[in-house]
mmCIF file of C-alpha atoms in Angstrom:
data_model
loop_
_atom_site.group_PDB
_atom_site.id
_atom_site.type_symbol
_atom_site.label_atom_id
_atom_site.label_comp_id
_atom_site.label_asym_id
_atom_site.label_seq_id
_atom_site.Cartn_x
_atom_site.Cartn_y
_atom_site.Cartn_z
ATOM 1 C CA MET P 1 99.242 98.670 151.760
ATOM 2 C CA GLU P 2 96.891 96.778 153.757
ATOM 3 C CA LEU P 3 96.108 93.009 153.666
ATOM 4 C CA ARG P 4 92.643 92.178 155.418
ATOM 5 C CA THR P 5 90.950 88.734 155.980
ATOM 6 C CA SER P 6 87.543 88.516 157.722
ATOM 7 C CA ARG P 7 88.840 89.191 161.108
ATOM 8 C CA LEU P 8 92.497 90.739 160.697
ATOM 9 C CA ALA P 9 94.216 93.804 159.321
ATOM 10 C CA LEU P 10 97.652 93.529 158.210
ATOM 11 C CA ARG P 11 99.802 96.418 157.691
ATOM 12 C CA PRO P 12 103.902 96.729 157.004
ATOM 13 C CA VAL P 13 105.951 97.576 159.759
ATOM 14 C CA SER P 14 106.672 101.300 160.357
ATOM 15 C CA SER P 15 108.626 103.656 162.106
ATOM 16 C CA ALA P 16 105.792 104.119 164.118
ATOM 17 C CA ASP P 17 105.988 100.626 164.987
ATOM 18 C CA TYR P 18 108.344 100.574 168.215
ATOM 19 C CA GLY P 19 105.804 99.923 170.717
ATOM 20 C CA VAL P 20 105.001 96.585 168.802
ATOM 21 C CA MET P 21 109.020 95.832 168.982
ATOM 22 C CA VAL P 22 109.221 96.138 172.431
ATOM 23 C CA ARG P 23 105.963 94.581 173.256
ATOM 24 C CA ILE P 24 107.222 91.105 171.429
ATOM 25 C CA ASN P 25 110.882 91.022 171.894
ATOM 26 C CA THR P 26 111.090 91.971 175.771
ATOM 27 C CA ASP P 27 108.683 89.118 176.357
ATOM 28 C CA PRO P 28 110.374 86.097 178.051
ATOM 29 C CA GLU P 29 107.412 84.091 176.952
ATOM 30 C CA LEU P 30 107.306 85.544 173.156
ATOM 31 C CA MET P 31 110.830 84.953 172.943
ATOM 32 C CA ARG P 32 111.511 81.435 174.506
ATOM 33 C CA HIS P 33 111.746 79.589 171.249
ATOM 34 C CA ILE P 34 113.443 82.455 169.162
ATOM 35 C CA HIS P 35 117.023 82.544 168.224
ATOM 36 C CA THR P 36 118.806 82.337 171.702
ATOM 37 C CA GLY P 37 115.000 82.703 173.688
ATOM 38 C CA ILE P 38 116.566 85.588 175.649
ATOM 39 C CA PRO P 39 114.018 88.719 175.658
ATOM 40 C CA HIS P 40 115.784 91.286 173.978
ATOM 41 C CA ARG P 41 116.508 94.747 175.660
ATOM 42 C CA HIS P 42 114.624 98.036 175.550
ATOM 43 C CA GLU P 43 117.609 99.558 173.606
ATOM 44 C CA GLU P 44 117.825 96.674 171.381
ATOM 45 C CA CYS P 45 114.462 96.804 169.779
ATOM 46 C CA SER P 46 115.413 100.112 168.042
ATOM 47 C CA ALA P 47 117.841 98.079 166.079
ATOM 48 C CA ASP P 48 114.902 95.289 165.592
ATOM 49 C CA LEU P 49 112.628 97.854 164.080
ATOM 50 C CA GLU P 50 115.073 99.278 161.844
ATOM 51 C CA ARG P 51 116.157 95.785 160.311
ATOM 52 C CA ALA P 52 112.179 95.238 159.995
ATOM 53 C CA ILE P 53 111.757 98.752 158.057
ATOM 54 C CA THR P 54 115.306 97.867 156.227
ATOM 55 C CA ALA P 55 113.467 94.605 155.011
ATOM 56 C CA TRP P 56 110.832 96.456 153.510
ATOM 57 C CA ASP P 57 113.323 98.887 151.541
ATOM 58 C CA GLN P 58 115.501 96.455 150.216
ATOM 59 C CA ASP P 59 113.438 93.405 149.543
ATOM 60 C CA GLY P 60 110.002 94.456 149.159
ATOM 61 C CA PHE P 61 108.662 92.414 152.165
ATOM 62 C CA GLY P 62 109.210 91.887 155.381
ATOM 63 C CA PRO P 63 107.212 91.696 158.841
ATOM 64 C CA PHE P 64 103.352 92.909 159.011
ATOM 65 C CA VAL P 65 101.597 94.031 162.266
ATOM 66 C CA ALA P 66 98.515 92.149 162.580
ATOM 67 C CA GLU P 67 95.425 93.443 164.463
ATOM 68 C CA LEU P 68 92.092 92.610 164.925
ATOM 69 C CA LEU P 69 89.363 94.616 162.853
ATOM 70 C CA ASP P 70 88.691 96.964 165.486
ATOM 71 C CA GLY P 71 92.620 98.191 165.965
ATOM 72 C CA THR P 72 93.389 95.403 168.842
ATOM 73 C CA PHE P 73 97.102 94.446 168.213
ATOM 74 C CA ILE P 74 97.510 90.665 167.839
ATOM 75 C CA GLY P 75 101.166 90.052 166.690
ATOM 76 C CA THR P 76 103.369 89.950 163.665
ATOM 77 C CA VAL P 77 103.812 87.819 160.589
ATOM 78 C CA GLY P 78 105.994 88.184 157.517
ATOM 79 C CA PHE P 79 109.170 87.266 156.267
ATOM 80 C CA GLY P 80 113.080 87.805 156.476
ATOM 81 C CA ARG P 81 116.010 86.587 155.421
ATOM 82 C CA PRO P 82 117.076 83.672 157.923
ATOM 83 C CA ALA P 83 120.951 84.403 157.337
ATOM 84 C CA TRP P 84 121.780 82.824 160.680
ATOM 85 C CA CYS P 85 120.495 79.555 159.325
ATOM 86 C CA ALA P 86 122.613 78.723 155.628
ATOM 87 C CA GLU P 87 120.328 75.235 155.241
ATOM 88 C CA ALA P 88 117.198 77.855 154.905
ATOM 89 C CA MET P 89 118.849 80.183 152.578
ATOM 90 C CA PRO P 90 118.352 81.994 149.935
ATOM 91 C CA GLY P 91 115.181 81.939 152.024
ATOM 92 C CA PRO P 92 112.652 83.824 152.417
ATOM 93 C CA ASP P 93 111.185 82.601 155.138
ATOM 94 C CA VAL P 94 107.791 82.927 156.745
ATOM 95 C CA GLY P 95 106.932 83.487 160.611
ATOM 96 C CA TRP P 96 104.609 84.873 163.127
ATOM 97 C CA THR P 97 104.280 85.751 166.915
ATOM 98 C CA VAL P 98 101.007 86.073 168.388
ATOM 99 C CA VAL P 99 100.760 87.420 171.629
ATOM 100 C CA GLN P 100 99.497 85.380 174.416
ATOM 101 C CA ALA P 101 96.109 86.688 174.889
ATOM 102 C CA HIS P 102 95.361 86.105 171.400
ATOM 103 C CA GLN P 103 97.158 82.762 170.852
ATOM 104 C CA HIS P 104 95.021 79.445 170.080
ATOM 105 C CA ARG P 105 92.263 81.192 168.235
ATOM 106 C CA GLY P 106 93.502 80.639 164.567
ATOM 107 C CA TYR P 107 95.238 83.956 163.977
ATOM 108 C CA ALA P 108 98.858 82.798 163.261
ATOM 109 C CA THR P 109 97.126 80.379 160.451
ATOM 110 C CA GLU P 110 94.703 83.284 159.333
ATOM 111 C CA ALA P 111 97.502 85.795 158.894
ATOM 112 C CA ALA P 112 100.353 83.488 157.643
ATOM 113 C CA THR P 113 97.541 82.488 154.932
ATOM 114 C CA ALA P 114 97.407 86.266 153.878
ATOM 115 C CA SER P 115 100.462 86.807 153.824
ATOM 116 C CA ILE P 116 101.836 84.159 151.628
ATOM 117 C CA GLU P 117 99.050 84.604 149.343
ATOM 118 C CA TRP P 118 100.093 88.097 149.043
ATOM 119 C CA PHE P 119 103.890 87.315 148.968
ATOM 120 C CA PHE P 120 103.480 84.374 145.617
ATOM 121 C CA GLY P 121 100.812 86.739 144.193
ATOM 122 C CA ALA P 122 103.072 89.895 144.163
ATOM 123 C CA GLY P 123 105.722 87.544 141.825
ATOM 124 C CA LEU P 124 108.422 88.327 145.647
ATOM 125 C CA GLY P 125 109.481 84.721 145.140
ATOM 126 C CA THR P 126 108.691 81.141 144.345
ATOM 127 C CA THR P 127 109.644 79.501 147.246
ATOM 128 C CA LEU P 128 109.504 80.341 151.325
ATOM 129 C CA VAL P 129 110.635 78.237 154.269
ATOM 130 C CA GLY P 130 109.702 78.112 157.546
ATOM 131 C CA ILE P 131 112.065 77.044 160.364
ATOM 132 C CA HIS P 132 110.969 76.345 163.675
ATOM 133 C CA ASN P 133 112.211 75.245 167.076
ATOM 134 C CA THR P 134 110.964 72.081 167.909
ATOM 135 C CA ASP P 135 110.144 72.820 171.481
ATOM 136 C CA ASN P 136 107.451 74.878 169.517
ATOM 137 C CA PRO P 137 105.145 72.104 167.933
ATOM 138 C CA ALA P 138 102.111 74.561 167.618
ATOM 139 C CA SER P 139 104.534 76.495 165.224
ATOM 140 C CA GLY P 140 105.145 73.571 163.468
ATOM 141 C CA ALA P 141 101.459 72.487 163.253
ATOM 142 C CA VAL P 142 100.557 76.205 161.870
ATOM 143 C CA MET P 143 103.307 75.007 159.172
ATOM 144 C CA GLN P 144 101.135 71.975 158.778
ATOM 145 C CA ARG P 145 97.897 73.677 158.329
ATOM 146 C CA LEU P 146 99.197 76.242 155.649
ATOM 147 C CA GLY P 147 99.865 73.034 153.679
ATOM 148 C CA MET P 148 104.083 73.542 153.932
ATOM 149 C CA ARG P 149 106.021 70.527 153.332
ATOM 150 C CA TRP P 150 108.417 69.054 156.051
ATOM 151 C CA VAL P 151 111.645 69.165 154.673
ATOM 152 C CA ARG P 152 114.293 68.194 157.762
ATOM 153 C CA GLN P 153 115.214 68.568 161.153
ATOM 154 C CA THR P 154 118.600 70.188 161.877
ATOM 155 C CA VAL P 155 120.090 72.048 164.481
ATOM 156 C CA HIS P 156 120.337 75.570 165.089
ATOM 157 C CA PRO P 157 123.798 76.764 164.091
ATOM 158 C CA GLN P 158 124.447 79.287 167.141
ATOM 159 C CA CYS P 159 122.388 77.621 169.529
ATOM 160 C CA GLN P 160 122.436 74.181 168.972
ATOM 161 C CA TYR P 161 118.747 73.240 169.640
ATOM 162 C CA PRO P 162 116.955 71.217 167.215
ATOM 163 C CA ILE P 163 114.829 73.121 164.588
ATOM 164 C CA GLU P 164 112.823 72.172 161.721
ATOM 165 C CA LEU P 165 112.462 73.612 158.330
ATOM 166 C CA TRP P 166 109.521 73.625 156.400
ATOM 167 C CA GLU P 167 108.933 74.722 152.637
ATOM 168 C CA THR P 168 106.429 75.669 150.232
ATOM 169 C CA THR P 169 106.559 76.914 146.403
ATOM 170 C CA ALA P 170 104.342 79.025 144.522
ATOM 171 C CA ALA P 171 102.913 76.121 142.760
ATOM 172 C CA GLU P 172 102.552 74.066 145.797
ATOM 173 C CA TRP P 173 100.436 77.004 147.372
ATOM 174 C CA ARG P 174 98.221 77.585 144.646
ATOM 175 C CA ALA P 175 97.476 73.780 144.077
ATOM 176 C CA ARG P 176 96.552 73.551 147.632
#
């Protein structure tokens, strides 16, 4: 399966994407706003990849690798179950990470739009949540551009920093 936009190709993460996990999950700047804010070690990236593949196997959704149509890697977008955040459960949540060289070009919004359209169109759920660290307002701006509804501010249960919860339903998505 592959999703396409006018500028992007999105494909489910696969066992060949260890390098994708390393590129994102070991980058201090990209990881700054994710969970503990600490980049993963290379050896942790294998488990990160395995979790991503397992999500696709168990839930029928998970992270997509996002590339320009010429194959240039730009990041990931997709879905997970935020078990770490009871207030967001049962989820799923939608999220994205775009590497620095491709930020501020609308790719996160474009990729998220395509993946959410696919998610609701495939009947994989009726509600999606978005979670972002309030120190990362750019992520909240993407949620706003997507037409997600702000729900509340709360605190990351393990790390104790402020996060915001956003939401959209299939009906809201179709009506936007």
